[in-house]
XYZ file of C-alpha atoms in Angstrom:
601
model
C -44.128 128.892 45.658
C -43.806 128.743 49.500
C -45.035 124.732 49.395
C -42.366 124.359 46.942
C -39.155 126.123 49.012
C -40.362 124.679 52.114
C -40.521 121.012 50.356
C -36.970 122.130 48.788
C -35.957 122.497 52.785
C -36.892 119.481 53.876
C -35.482 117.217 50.961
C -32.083 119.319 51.770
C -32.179 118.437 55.564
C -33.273 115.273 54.433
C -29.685 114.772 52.368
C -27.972 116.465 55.634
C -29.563 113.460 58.130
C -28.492 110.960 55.226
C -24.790 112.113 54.931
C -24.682 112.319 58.655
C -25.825 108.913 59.350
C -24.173 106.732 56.441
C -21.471 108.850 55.471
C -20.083 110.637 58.562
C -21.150 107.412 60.793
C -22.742 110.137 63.531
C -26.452 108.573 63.500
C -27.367 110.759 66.492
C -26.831 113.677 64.788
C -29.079 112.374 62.021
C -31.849 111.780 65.050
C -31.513 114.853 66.623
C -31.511 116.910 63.093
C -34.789 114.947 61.992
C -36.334 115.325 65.301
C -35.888 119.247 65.334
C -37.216 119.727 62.010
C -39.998 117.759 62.775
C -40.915 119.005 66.329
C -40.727 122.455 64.854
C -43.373 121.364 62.079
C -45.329 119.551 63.949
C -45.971 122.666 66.079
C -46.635 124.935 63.139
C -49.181 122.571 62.309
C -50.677 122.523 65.611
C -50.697 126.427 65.716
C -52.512 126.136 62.170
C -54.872 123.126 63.269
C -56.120 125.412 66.929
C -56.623 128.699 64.844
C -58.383 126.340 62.252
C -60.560 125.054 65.136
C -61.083 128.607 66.361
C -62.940 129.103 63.173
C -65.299 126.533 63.938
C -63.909 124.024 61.136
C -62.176 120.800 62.000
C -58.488 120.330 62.050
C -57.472 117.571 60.352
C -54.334 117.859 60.429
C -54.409 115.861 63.873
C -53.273 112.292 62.626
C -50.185 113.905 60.887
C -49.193 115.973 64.066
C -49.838 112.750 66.172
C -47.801 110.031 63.425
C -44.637 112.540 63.404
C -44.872 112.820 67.496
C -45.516 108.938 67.701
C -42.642 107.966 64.959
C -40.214 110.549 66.791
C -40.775 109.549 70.183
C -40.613 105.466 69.337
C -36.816 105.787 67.538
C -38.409 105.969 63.996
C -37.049 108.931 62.543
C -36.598 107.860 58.954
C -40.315 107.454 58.965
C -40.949 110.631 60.314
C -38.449 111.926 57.883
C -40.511 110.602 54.952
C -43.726 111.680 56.484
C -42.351 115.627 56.231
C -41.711 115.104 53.112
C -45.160 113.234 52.384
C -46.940 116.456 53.637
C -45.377 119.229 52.427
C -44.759 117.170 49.104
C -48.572 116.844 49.038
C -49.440 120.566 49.637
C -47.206 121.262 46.742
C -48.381 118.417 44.343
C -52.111 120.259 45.612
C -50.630 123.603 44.836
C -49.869 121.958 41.018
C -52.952 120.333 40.589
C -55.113 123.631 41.646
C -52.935 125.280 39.073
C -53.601 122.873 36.510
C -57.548 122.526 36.951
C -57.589 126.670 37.186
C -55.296 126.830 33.716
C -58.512 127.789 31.599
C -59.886 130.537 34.230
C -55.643 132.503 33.712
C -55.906 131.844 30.369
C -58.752 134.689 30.119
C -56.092 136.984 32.382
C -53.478 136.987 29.487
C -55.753 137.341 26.794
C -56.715 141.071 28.466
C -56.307 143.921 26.173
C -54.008 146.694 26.886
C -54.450 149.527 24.380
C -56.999 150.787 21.930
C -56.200 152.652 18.695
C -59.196 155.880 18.677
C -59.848 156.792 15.321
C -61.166 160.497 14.408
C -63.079 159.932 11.726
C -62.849 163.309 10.263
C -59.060 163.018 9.843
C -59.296 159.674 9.340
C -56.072 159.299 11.715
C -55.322 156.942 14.752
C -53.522 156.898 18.142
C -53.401 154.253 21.144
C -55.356 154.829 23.887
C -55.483 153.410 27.368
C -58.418 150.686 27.814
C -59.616 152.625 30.654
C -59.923 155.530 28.615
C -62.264 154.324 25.734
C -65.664 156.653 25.854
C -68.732 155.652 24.693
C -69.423 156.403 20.886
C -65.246 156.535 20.596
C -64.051 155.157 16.969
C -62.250 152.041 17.829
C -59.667 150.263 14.558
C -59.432 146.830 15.523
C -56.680 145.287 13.348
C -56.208 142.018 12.417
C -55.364 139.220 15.196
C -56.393 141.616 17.444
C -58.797 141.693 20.329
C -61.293 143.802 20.875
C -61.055 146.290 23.399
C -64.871 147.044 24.486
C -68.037 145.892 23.615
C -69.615 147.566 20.166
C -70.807 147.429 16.690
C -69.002 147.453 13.357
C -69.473 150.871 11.810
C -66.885 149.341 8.833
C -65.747 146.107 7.468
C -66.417 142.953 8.437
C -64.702 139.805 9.288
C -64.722 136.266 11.560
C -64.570 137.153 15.515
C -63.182 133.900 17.555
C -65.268 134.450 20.562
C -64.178 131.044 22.350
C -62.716 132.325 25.246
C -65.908 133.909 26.329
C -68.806 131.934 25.258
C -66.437 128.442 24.593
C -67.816 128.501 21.009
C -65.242 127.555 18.992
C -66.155 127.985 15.612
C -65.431 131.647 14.630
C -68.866 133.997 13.931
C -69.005 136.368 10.796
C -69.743 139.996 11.539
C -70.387 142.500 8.946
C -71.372 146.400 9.679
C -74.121 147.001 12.389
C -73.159 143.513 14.125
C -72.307 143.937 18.055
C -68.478 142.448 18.479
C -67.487 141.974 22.488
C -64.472 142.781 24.130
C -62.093 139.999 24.855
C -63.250 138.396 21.272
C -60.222 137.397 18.769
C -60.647 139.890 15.304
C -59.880 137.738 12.417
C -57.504 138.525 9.448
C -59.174 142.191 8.360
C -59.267 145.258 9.571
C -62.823 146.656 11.067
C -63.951 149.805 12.696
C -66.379 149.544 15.747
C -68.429 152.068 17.550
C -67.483 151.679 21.553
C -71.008 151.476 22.933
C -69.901 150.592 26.508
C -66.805 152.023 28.776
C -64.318 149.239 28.963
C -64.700 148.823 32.782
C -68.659 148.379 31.850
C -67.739 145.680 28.841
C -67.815 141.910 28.887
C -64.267 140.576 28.747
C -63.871 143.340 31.839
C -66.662 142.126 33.415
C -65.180 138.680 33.035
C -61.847 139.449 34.109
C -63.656 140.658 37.420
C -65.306 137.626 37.509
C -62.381 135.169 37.417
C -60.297 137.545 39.947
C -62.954 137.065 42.333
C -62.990 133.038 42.081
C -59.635 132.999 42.159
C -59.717 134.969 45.265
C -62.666 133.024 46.992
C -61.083 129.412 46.633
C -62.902 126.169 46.730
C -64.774 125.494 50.365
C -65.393 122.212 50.462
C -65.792 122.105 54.719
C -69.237 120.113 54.550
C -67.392 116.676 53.437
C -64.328 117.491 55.012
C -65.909 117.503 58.509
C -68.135 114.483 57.313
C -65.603 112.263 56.884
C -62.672 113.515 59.030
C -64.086 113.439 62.445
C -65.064 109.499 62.253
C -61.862 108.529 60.004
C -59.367 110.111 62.891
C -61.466 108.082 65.501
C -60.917 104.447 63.766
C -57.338 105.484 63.140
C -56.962 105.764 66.857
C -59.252 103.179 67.516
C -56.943 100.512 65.701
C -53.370 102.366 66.553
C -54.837 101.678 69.974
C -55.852 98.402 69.776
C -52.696 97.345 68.013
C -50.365 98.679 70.676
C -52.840 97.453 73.175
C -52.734 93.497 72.017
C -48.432 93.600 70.492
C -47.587 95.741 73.954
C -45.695 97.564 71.646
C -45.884 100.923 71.130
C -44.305 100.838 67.800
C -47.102 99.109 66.234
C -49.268 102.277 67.346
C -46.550 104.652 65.129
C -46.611 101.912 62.817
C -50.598 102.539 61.985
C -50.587 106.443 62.346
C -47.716 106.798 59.631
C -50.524 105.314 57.178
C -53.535 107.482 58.492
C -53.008 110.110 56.719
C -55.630 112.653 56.479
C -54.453 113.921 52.812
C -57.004 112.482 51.152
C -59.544 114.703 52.533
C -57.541 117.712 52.727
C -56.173 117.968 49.020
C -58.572 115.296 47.080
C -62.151 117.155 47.271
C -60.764 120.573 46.967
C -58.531 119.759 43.875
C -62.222 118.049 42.102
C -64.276 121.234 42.926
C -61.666 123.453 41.075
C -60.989 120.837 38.263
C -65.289 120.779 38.242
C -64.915 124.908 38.255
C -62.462 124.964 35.481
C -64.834 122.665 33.395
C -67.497 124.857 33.555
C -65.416 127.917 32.267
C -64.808 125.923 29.233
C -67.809 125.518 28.705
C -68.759 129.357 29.196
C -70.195 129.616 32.821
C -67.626 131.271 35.031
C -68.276 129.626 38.949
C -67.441 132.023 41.662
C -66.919 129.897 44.479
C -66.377 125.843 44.825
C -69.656 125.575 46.783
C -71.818 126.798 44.453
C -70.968 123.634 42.473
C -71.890 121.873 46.032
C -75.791 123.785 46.117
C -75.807 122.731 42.221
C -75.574 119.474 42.079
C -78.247 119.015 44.734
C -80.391 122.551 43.467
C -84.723 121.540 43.836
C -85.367 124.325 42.595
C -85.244 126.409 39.648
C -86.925 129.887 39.198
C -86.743 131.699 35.633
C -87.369 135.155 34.511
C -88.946 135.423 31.441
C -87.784 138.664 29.296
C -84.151 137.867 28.588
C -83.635 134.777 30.446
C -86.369 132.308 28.573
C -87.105 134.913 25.826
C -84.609 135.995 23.086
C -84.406 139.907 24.778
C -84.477 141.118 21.232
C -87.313 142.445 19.475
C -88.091 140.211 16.484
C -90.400 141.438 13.341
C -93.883 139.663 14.337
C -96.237 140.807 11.913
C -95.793 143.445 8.296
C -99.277 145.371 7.791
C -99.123 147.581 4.843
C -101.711 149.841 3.872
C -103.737 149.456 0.482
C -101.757 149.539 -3.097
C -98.063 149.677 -0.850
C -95.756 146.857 -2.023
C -94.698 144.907 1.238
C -91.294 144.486 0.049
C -90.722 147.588 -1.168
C -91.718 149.188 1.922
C -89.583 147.150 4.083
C -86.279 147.967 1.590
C -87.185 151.264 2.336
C -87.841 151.220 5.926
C -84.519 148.829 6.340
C -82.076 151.116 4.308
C -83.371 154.033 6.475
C -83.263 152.360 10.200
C -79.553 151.101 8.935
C -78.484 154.662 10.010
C -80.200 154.186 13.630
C -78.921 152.850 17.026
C -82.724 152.380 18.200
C -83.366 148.406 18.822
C -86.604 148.359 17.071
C -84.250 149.645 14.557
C -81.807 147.310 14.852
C -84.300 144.434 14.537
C -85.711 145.472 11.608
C -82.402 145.683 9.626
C -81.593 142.283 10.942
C -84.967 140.949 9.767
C -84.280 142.431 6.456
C -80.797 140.735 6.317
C -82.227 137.558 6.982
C -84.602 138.192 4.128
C -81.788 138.851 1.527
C -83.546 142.676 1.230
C -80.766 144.811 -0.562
C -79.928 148.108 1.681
C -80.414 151.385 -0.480
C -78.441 154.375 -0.636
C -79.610 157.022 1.998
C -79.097 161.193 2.520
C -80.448 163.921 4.452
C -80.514 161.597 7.810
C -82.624 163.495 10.772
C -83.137 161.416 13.744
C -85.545 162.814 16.438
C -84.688 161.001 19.983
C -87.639 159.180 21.275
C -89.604 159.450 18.014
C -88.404 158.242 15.039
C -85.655 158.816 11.615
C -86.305 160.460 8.782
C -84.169 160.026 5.229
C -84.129 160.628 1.402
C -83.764 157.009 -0.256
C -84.135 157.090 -4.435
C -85.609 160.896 -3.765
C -88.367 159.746 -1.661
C -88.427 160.909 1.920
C -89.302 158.229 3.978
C -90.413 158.059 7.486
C -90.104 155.459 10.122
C -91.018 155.711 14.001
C -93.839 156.295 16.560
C -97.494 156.948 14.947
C -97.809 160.645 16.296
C -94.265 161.367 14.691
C -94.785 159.314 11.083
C -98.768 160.233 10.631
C -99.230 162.901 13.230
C -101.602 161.138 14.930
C -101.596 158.571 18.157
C -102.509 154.851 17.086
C -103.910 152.032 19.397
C -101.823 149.300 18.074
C -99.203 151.071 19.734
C -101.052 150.757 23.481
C -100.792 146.555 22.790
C -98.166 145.965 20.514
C -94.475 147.105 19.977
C -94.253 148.895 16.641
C -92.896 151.170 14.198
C -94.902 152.995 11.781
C -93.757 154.054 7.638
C -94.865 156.684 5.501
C -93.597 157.333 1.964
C -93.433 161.470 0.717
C -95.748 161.637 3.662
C -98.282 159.259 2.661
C -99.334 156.204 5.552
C -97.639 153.077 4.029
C -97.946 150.942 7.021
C -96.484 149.136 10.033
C -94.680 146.994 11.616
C -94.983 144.931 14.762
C -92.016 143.298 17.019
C -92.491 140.551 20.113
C -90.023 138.944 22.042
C -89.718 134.850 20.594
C -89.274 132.066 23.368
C -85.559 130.956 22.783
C -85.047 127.948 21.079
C -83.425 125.748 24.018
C -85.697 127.091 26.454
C -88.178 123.584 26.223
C -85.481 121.404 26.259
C -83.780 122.784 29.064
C -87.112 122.901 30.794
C -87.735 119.194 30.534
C -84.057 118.321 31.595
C -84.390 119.418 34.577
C -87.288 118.260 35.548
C -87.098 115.056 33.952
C -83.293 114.487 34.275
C -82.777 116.330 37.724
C -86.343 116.089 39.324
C -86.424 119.721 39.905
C -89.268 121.938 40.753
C -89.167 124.606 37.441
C -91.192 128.005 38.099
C -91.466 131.762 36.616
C -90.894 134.542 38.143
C -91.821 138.262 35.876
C -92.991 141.440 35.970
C -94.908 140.867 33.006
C -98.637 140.511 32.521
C -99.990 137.680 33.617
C -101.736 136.634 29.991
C -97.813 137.158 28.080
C -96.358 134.977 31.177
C -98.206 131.990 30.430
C -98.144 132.258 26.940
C -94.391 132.130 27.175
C -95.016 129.442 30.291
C -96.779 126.867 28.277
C -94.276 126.960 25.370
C -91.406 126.453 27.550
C -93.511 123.628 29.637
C -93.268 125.665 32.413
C -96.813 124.951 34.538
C -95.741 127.190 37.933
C -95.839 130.774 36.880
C -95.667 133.819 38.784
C -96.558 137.092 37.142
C -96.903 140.578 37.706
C -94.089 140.502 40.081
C -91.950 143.249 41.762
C -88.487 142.548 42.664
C -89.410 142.553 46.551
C -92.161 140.175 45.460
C -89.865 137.736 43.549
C -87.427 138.242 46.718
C -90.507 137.140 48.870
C -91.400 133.902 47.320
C -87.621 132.670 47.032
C -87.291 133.140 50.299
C -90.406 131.647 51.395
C -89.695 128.445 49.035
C -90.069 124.890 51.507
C -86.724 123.541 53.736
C -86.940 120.404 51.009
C -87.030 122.617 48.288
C -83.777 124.129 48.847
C -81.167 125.088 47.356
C -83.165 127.297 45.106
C -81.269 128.456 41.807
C -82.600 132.098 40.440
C -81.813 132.731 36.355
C -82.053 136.030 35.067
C -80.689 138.891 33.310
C -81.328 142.238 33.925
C -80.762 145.165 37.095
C -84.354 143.881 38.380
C -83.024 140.232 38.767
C -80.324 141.350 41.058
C -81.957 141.027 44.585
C -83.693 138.031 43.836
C -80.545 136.659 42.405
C -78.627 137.528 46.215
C -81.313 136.250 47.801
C -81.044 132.812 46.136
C -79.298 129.919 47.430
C -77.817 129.986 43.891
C -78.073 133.068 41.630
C -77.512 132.501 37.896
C -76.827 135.690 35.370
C -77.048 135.131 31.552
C -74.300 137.314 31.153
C -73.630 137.726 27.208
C -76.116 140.573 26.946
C -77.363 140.984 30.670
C -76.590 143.834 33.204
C -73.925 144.270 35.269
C -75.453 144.321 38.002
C -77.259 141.145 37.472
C -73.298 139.463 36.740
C -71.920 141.085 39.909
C -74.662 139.589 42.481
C -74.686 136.236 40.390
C -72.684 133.337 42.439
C -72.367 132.100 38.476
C -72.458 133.624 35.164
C -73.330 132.163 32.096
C -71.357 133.724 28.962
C -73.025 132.357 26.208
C -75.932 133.713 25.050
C -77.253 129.889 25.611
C -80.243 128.720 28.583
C -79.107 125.175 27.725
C -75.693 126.489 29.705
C -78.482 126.190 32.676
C -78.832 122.687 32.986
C -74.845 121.893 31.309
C -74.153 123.425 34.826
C -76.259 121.587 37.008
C -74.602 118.530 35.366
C -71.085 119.331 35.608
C -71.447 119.679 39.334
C -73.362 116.893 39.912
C -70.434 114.472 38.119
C -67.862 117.514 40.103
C -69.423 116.225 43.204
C -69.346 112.480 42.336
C -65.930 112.470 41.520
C -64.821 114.286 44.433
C -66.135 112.046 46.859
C -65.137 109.026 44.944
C -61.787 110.376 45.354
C -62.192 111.093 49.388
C -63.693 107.173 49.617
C -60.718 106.075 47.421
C -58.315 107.502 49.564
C -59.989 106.503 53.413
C -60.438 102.981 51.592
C -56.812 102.684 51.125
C -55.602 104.111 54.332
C -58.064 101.971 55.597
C -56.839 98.686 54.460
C -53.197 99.730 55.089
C -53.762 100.480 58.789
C -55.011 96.979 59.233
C -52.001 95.679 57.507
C -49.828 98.058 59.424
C -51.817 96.726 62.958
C -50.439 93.131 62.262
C -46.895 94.264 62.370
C -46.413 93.470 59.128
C -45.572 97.318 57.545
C -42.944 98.615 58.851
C -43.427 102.807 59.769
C -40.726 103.492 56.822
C -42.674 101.456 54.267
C -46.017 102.936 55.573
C -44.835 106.274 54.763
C -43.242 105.877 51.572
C -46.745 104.463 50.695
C -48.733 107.474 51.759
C -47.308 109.637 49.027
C -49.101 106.660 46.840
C -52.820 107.107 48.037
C -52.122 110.942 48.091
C -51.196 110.650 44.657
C -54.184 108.386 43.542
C -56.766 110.606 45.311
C -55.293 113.588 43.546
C -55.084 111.794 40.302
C -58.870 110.801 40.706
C -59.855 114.204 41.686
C -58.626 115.914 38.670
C -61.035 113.667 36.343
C -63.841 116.054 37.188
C -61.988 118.295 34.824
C -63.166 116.448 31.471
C -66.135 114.719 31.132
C -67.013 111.139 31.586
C -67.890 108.618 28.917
């Protein structure tokens, strides 16, 4: 808004000069009008160009202050007319492009849910609630075309959840009762009733929303290849202004080849990519915090993985049914299922998911008695059936229990057997793996906590061959930091409240965000929404082609400048032209930059 009053002032003073000089006939008003509006610019840049240089950056806005001085002071104020309005139009034509690439971060802004509508379930009646206010274990009714207002499971109904704007899946996912739903998702045409098992501020959309408010605050720094290329380009500029006055004795010629050394290119082309490259990545369900973390990315040696959560599932799955002799498997598993149905516990959850997947009918229960820690008891077809820890099922401890994860089932207290549940490799994970390593010639490692024997197993199925278990956070912290200067940056991916140091301590830290701790998403410089590893490398290869683009764009732009101060040495360009034809390579860098938003063919 303030690039686009103070362009709004210059066009006007611009009209003023015109009317002055060809309609009033008074061209020294005209002169002396330009010239004050541009010696008062010129030193507001100057101000802004020694506090930039304070900083310890480089202020490139040098060859603009020195073309408006050098057109002003050589009789040429229509060119320094048009170069006002070549920079402030370009800060505002930046200011439109940044608000372009960033259109898909906002979008998750508006899509924020206000209100809630609690339902007591004993009354069976509703009234709106403030998001803030939601409670975990609160009745939520999420109506139709609404979102949902914290993370949860359906307790009734079911229907298709358009989760696109946080995981950019597009294709909407059927949930039926027991199914978690996340905040910020799209309800579909019915009418469900979900269990709040987070606090909004603690839910995912939330969580997002915190996410994109911080990259929005943070904006793309992009200072490495602006001082790169700045310091050398400014020293040719004067190089051939100088040589050019120096040879035609005229110091016209020298205005003449500043008005086309514009520095634009660098200021507004390579920022505009990283945020076009940042907005890319949101669509594609990995929020970037800042625009260098798409810098470390695209050059990232190294990548260390947790294993529980990050390259594993992080849901139990059933592993193996043992029933004991003259028990029908699938009967006991009906019965097992229909009871856990009525449980929040995860082993519980995974074993009425199992038995979905199986096609097992759910049975009627009564008399529901859950015992925290231990296990659920119920009546199902006027059997009382049992399912939970040995010591609470059979009354006795069982080994399996010291080695495996499982749940154990009796029948009108008779032992009819157990269940086991491990932690599957996800399905990407090998692919992933081999892409970077193959694709991006990265070094791949493990970090865990878990026993060393579990680590590689998961290791070797992944094609993981460093591995690094038994691990304490400090530990994990330890060998990040200790990684070799050429095997920097280092990217950490993990999930969970124990990631969190190693993930601040990384050059880049990666959170998989759809299930993970917030702690984990708060210390991440990136978060990955989807519930998706693949996301890993999808990232790594949108900032590489971020990074290409933007400095194709940079090189575009010093090319052209380039070729026009050599035109503009030979006297043939005069300083009005030159100007006028600024705007042009501004515009084509800009242009060029915002490719990095789609991706290339």
């Amino acid at each position: 808004m303030k690039h686009i009053q103070k362009l709004f002032t210059i066009f006007i003073i611009a009209i003023l000069a015109l009317i002055m000089e060809f309609g009033l006939h008074h061209p020294l008003w005209a002169q002396i009008l330009v010239t004050l509006t541009g010696a008062i610019l010129a030193m507001s840049m100057f101000v802004e160009m020694v506090k930039t240089l304070k900083s310890g950056k480089y202020g490139v806005d040098l060859l603009a202050i020195t073309a408006i001085i050098a057109t002003l002071a050589v009789g040429q104020y229509w060119a320094a007319m048009i170069i006002l309005l070549m920079l402030v139009g370009g800060d505002t034509l930046e200011d439109h492009a940044a608000h372009k690439a960033n259109s898909d971060l906002k979008s998750l802004l508006e899509n924020s849910p206000q209100v809630a509508h609690r339902l007591d379930h004993e009354n069976n009646s509703t009234h709106n609630i403030e998001i803030d206010d939601i409670k975990v274990g609160d009745w939520l009714l999420v109506k139709a075309r609404e979102i949902v207002p914290a993370d949860g499971h359906i307790l009734k109904g079911s229907s298709f959840f358009d989760e696109s704007s946080l995981t950019g899946e597009s294709k909407p996912i059927e949930k039926e009762t027991g199914d978690d739903v996340m905040s910020g998702s799209l309800n579909g045409d019915t009418v469900v009733v979900i269990q709040a098992d987070k606090e909004s501020k603690d839910s995912q959309y939330q969580r997002l929303i915190t996410l994109v408010r911080e990259s929005e605050a943070k904006p793309a720094h992009f200072v490495r290849m602006a001082d790169r290329y700045a310091v050398p380009f400014t020293l040719i500029a004067y190089i051939i202004a100088g040589l050019a006055w120096f040879i035609s004795k005229d110091p016209v010629r020298f205005a003449e080849v500043l008005v086309v050394a514009s520095p634009c290119p660098l200021i507004l082309a390579a920022p505009v990519a990283l945020v076009a490259g940042m907005s890319r990545t949101s669509r594609n369900g990995i929020i970037v915090k800042t625009g260098d973390v798409i810098e470390k990315l695209a050059t990232a040696q190294t990548f260390a993985f947790d294993k529980t959560g990050t390259i594993t599932q992080g849901n139990l799955s059933v592993d193996k049914i043992v029933t004991a002799q003259n028990v029908d498997k699938a009967q006991m598993i009906e019965l097992a299922a229909s009871v856990e149905n009525n449980s929040n516990h995860i082993l519980g959850r995974s074993l009425v998911s199992y038995a979905k997947e199986q096609k097992i009918s759910f049975q009627n229960v009564s008399s529901v008695k859950e015992v925290t820690g231990n296990g659920i008891q119920a009546e199902v077809n006027g059997k009382i059936v049992k399912v939970g820890k040995s010591s609470y099922v059979t009354g006795v401890d069982s080994k399996i229990e010291q080695t495996q994860t499982a749940v154990f089932i009796s029948i009108d207290d008779q032992y009819a057997g157990y269940i086991t549940f491990t932690d599957r490799i996800r399905p990407e994970a090998k692919q992933t793996m081999q892409a970077l390593i193959q694709d991006h010639h990265a070094r791949v490692m493990m970090l865990t906590g878990d026993q060393q024997e579990t680590a590689a197993k998961i290791a070797q199925q992944a094609g993981i061959t460093e591995v690094h278990a038994e691990l304490l956070p400090d530990e994990k912290i330890k060998l990040i930091k200790n990684a070799p200067k050429n095997a920097h940056p280092v990217v950490m991916v993990g999930d969970g409240v124990n990631d969190a140091p190693a993930l601040a301590e990384a050059d880049v830290g990666i959170a998989m965000g759809a299930h993970g701790a917030t702690a984990a998403s708060e210390t991440a410089s990136a978060v990955i929404l989807k519930d998706d590893l693949s996301r890993v490398e999808k990232a790594v290869e949108i900032s590489a082609d971020t990074m290409k683009v933007a400095r194709q764009s940079v090189l575009i732009g010093i090319a052209i400048c380039t070729s026009l101060m050599l035109i503009a040495s030979l006297g043939v360009l005069p300083a009005l032209l030159g100007a006028m034809l600024q705007e042009v390579v501004d515009t084509v860098s800009i242009l060029w930059a915002l490719r990095a938003r789609h991706p290339r063919i």
